[in-house]
Short mmCIF file of C-alpha atoms and ligand atoms in Angstrom, two decimals:
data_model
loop_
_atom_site.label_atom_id
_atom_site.label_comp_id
_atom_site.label_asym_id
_atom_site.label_seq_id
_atom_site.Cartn_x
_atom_site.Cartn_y
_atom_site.Cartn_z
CA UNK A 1 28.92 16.06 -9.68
CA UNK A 2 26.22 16.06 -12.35
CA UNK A 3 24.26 12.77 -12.90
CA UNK A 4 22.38 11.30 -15.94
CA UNK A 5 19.76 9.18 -13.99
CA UNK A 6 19.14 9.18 -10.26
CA UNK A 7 17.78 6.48 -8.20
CA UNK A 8 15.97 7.64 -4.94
CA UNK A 9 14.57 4.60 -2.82
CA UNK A 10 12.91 4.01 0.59
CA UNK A 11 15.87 2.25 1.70
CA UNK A 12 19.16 0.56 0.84
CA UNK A 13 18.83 -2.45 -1.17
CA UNK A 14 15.30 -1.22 -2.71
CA UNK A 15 17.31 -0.22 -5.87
CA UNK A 16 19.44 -3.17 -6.34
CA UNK A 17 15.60 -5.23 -6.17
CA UNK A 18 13.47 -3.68 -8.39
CA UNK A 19 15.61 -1.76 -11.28
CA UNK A 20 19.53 -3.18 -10.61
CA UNK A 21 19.60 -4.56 -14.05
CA UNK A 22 18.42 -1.50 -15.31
CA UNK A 23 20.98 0.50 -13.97
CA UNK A 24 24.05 -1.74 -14.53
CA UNK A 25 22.97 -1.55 -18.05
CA UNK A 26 22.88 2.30 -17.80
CA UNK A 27 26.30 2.49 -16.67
CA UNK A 28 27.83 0.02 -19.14
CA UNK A 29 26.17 2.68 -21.74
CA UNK A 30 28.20 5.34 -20.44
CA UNK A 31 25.44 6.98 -18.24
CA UNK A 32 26.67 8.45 -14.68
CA UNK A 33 23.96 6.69 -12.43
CA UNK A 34 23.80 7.27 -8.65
CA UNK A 35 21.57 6.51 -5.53
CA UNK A 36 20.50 8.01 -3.46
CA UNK A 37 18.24 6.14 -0.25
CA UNK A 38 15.84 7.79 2.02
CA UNK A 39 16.71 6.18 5.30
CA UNK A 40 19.22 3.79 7.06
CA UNK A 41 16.46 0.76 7.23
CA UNK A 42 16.79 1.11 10.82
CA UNK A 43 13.87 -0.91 11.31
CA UNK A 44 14.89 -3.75 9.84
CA UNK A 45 13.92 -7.07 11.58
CA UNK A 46 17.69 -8.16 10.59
CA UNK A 47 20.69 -6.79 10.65
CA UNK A 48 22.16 -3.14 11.80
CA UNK A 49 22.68 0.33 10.29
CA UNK A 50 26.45 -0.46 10.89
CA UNK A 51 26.12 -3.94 8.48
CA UNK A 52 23.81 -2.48 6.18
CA UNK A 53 26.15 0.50 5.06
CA UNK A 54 28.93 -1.95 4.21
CA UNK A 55 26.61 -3.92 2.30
CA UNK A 56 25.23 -1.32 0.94
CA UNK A 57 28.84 0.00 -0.28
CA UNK A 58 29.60 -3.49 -1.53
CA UNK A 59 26.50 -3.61 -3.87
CA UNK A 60 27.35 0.38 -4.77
CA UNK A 61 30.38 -1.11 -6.16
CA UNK A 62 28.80 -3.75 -7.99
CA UNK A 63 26.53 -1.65 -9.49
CA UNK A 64 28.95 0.54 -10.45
CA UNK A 65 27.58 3.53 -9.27
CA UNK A 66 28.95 6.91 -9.33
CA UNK A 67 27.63 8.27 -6.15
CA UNK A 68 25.64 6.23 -3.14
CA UNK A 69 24.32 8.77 -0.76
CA UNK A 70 21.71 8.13 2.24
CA UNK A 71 19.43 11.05 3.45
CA UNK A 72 19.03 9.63 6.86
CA UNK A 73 15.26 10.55 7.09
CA UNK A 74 13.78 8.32 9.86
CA UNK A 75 12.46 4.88 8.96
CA UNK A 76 9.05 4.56 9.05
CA UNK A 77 8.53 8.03 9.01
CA UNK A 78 9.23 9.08 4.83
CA UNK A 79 6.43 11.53 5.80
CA UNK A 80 5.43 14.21 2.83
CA UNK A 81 6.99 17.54 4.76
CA UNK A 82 8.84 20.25 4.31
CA UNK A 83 11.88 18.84 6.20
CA UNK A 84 12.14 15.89 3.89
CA UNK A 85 11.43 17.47 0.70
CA UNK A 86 13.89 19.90 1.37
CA UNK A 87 16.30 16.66 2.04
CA UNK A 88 15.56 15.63 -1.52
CA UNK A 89 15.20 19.31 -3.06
CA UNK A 90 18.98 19.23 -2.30
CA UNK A 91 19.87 16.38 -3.39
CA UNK A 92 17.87 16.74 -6.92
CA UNK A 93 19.98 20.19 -7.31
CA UNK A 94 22.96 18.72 -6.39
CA UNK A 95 23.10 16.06 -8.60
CA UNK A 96 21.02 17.52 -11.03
CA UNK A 97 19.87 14.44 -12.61
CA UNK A 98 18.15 14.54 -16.49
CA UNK A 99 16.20 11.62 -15.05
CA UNK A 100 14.69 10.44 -11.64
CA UNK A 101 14.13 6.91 -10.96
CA UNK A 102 11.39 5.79 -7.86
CA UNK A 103 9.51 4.30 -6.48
CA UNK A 104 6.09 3.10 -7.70
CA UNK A 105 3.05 4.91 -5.69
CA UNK A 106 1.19 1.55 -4.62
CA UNK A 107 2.85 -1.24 -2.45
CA UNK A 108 2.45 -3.33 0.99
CA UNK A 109 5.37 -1.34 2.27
CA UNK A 110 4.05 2.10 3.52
CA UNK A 111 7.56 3.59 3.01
CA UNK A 112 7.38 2.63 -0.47
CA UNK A 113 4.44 4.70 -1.22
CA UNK A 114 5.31 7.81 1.11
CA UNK A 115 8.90 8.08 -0.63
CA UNK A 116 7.10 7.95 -4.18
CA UNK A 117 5.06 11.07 -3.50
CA UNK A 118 7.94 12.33 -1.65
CA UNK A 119 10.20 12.63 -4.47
CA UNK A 120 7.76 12.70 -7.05
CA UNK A 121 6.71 16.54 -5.69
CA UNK A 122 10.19 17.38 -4.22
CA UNK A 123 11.54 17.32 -8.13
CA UNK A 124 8.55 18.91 -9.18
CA UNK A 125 9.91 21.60 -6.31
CA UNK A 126 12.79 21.50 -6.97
CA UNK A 127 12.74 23.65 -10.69
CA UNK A 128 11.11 26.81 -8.15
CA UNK A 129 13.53 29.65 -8.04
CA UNK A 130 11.53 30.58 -4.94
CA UNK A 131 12.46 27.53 -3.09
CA UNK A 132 15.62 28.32 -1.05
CA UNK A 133 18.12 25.75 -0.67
CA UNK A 134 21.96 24.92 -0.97
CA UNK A 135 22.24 24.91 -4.79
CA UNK A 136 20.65 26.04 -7.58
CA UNK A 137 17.12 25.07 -9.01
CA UNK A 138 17.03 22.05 -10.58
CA UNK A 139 13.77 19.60 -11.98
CA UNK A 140 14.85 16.16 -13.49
CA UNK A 141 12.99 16.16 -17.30
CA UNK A 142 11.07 12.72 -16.20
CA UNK A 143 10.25 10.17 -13.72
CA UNK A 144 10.57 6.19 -13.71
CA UNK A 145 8.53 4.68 -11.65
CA UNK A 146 9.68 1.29 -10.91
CA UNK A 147 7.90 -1.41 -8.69
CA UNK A 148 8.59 -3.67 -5.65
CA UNK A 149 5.96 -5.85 -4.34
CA UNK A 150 3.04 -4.56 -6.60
CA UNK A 151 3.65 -4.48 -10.29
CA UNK A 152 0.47 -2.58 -11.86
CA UNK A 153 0.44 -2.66 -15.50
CA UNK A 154 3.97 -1.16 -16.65
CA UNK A 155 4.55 0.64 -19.33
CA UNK A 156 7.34 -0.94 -20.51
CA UNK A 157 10.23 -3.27 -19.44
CA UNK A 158 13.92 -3.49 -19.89
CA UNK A 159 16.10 -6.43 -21.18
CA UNK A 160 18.18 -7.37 -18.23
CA UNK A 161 19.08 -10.45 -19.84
CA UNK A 162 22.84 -10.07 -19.72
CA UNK A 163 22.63 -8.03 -16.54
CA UNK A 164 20.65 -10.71 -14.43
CA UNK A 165 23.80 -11.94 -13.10
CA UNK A 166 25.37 -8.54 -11.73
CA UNK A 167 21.85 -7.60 -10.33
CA UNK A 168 21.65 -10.78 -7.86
CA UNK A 169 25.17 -10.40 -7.16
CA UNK A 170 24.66 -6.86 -5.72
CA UNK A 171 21.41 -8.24 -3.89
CA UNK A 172 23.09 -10.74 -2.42
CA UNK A 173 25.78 -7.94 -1.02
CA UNK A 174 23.05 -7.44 1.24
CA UNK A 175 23.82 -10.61 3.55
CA UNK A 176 21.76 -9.77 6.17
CA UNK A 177 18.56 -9.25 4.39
CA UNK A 178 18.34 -12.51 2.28
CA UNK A 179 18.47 -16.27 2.54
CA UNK A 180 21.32 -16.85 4.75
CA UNK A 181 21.41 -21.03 6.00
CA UNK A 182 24.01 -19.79 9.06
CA UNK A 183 21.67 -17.10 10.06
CA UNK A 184 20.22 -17.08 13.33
CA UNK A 185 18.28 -14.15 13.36
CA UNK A 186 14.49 -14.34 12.64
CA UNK A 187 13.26 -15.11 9.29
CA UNK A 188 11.59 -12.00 7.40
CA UNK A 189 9.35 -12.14 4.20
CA UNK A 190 12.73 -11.28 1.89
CA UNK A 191 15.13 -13.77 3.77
CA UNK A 192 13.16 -16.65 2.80
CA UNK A 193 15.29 -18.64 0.21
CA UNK A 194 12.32 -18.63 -2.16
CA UNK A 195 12.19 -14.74 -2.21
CA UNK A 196 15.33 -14.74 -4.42
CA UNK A 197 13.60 -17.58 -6.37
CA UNK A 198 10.62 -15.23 -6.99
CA UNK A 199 12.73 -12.86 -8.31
CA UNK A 200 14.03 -15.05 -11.04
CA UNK A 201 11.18 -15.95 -11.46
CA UNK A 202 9.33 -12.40 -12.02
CA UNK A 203 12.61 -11.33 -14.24
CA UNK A 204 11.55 -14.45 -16.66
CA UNK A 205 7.95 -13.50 -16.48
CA UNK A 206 8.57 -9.89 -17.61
CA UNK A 207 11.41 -10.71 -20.40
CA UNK A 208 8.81 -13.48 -21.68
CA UNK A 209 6.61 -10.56 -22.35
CA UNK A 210 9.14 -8.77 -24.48
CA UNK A 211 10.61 -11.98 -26.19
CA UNK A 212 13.55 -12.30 -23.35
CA UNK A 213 15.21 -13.71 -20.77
CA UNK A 214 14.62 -11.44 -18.19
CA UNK A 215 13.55 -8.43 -17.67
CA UNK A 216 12.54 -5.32 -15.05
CA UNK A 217 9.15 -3.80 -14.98
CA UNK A 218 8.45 0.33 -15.27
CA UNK A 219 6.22 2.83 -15.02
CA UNK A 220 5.98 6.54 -16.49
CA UNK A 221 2.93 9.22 -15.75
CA UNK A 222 3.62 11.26 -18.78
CA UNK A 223 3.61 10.55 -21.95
CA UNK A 224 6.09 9.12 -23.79
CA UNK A 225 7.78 10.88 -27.18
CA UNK A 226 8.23 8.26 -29.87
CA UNK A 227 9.79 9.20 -33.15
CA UNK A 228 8.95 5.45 -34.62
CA UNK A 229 6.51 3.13 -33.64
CA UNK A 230 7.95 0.67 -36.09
CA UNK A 231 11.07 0.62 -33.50
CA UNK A 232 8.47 -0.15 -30.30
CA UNK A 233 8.00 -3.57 -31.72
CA UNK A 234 10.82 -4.48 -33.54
ZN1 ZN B 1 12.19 -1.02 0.92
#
């Protein structure tokens, strides 16, 4: 199956956080859009691999997603190898995506920052003829960067205005990671009930900045081809 846009992430729900609006709109464009996470979240504090692969089908679905696939690299240990860049050399050339979304390279997760250089060098990889895999070379034209705790001067952000509403829904798929009253297991820095207010709350912050409701932050290294700069404003 070829892709448009690819989404790699640390782990499952890292994609519906920081660029589910983004994608949803993708898809109602007519872009194929799939996932694709690094681990299993194993070490989560809450829930269980078991739990989180429903949930994370259940917010696949949301999404609308053409593909969800998991890479099963250890948690914790999204370390810059051979092994896992061979993981995500595969996947690039099996999907061949035209575009790569990832994770930004600063954040107070360590897995966050080890998968960014992980798949930012596996696609660049991934175009060698001389690296042997299961399919043919492949290098995605560009990366997105998009951001989780840290936001760092983006480079642009999207109008997730009408997509606000899918985005929390597929979120809140994840039932063991958030704000959950009838929970009884311990409380984490995301299941706080004012981590999904923050979110709201950083979605109206970044669409005030482009004259919306909400919106989600990015990030590119390369430059950017512009036809118009009228149309960057307008
Ligand atoms: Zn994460």
């Amino acid at each position: 199956m070829k892709l448009d846009i690819l989404a790699f992430s640390a782990h499952p729900d890292d994609v519906e956080l920081s660029c589910g609006g983004t994608i949803v709109k993708l898809v109602k464009a007519g872009y194929k859009v799939g996932a694709a996470d690094l681990t299993e979240a194993e070490l989560s504090t809450r829930g269980n691999v078991q739990l989180r692969r429903k949930e994370t089908e259940a917010a696949s679905k949301l999404l609308n997603l053409s593909m969800r696939d998991n890479l099963k690299i250890p948690d914790g240990q999204i370390e810059n190898n051979q092994t896992n860049r061979l993981k995500v050399i595969n996947c690039i050339r099996k999907y061949q995506p035209d575009i790569i979304l990832a994770p930004y390279h600063e954040d107070r997760h360590p897995d966050h920052v080890h998968a960014s250089h992980l798949v930012s060098e596996s696609n660049f990889y991934s175009g060698l003829d001389k690296i042997n895999g299961s399919y043919e070379p492949h290098r995605a034209k560009g990366i997105i960067y998009y951001y989780q705790h840290l936001v760092d001067k983006p480079n642009f952000v999207v109008d997730i205005t009408a997509e606000f509403d899918k985005k929390m829904e597929a979120i809140k798929a994840f039932t063991s990671q958030f704000y959950d009253p009838k929970s009884n297991e311990p409380e984490t820095y995301i299941s706080n009930k004012r981590f999904l207010e923050s979110l709201k709350i950083r979605a109206q912050y970044f669409g005030y900045q482009i004259g919306v409701q909400y919106g989600e932050p990015f990030f590119v290294k390369s430059a950017i081809k512009i036809d118009n700069i009228y149309q960057i404003f307008s």
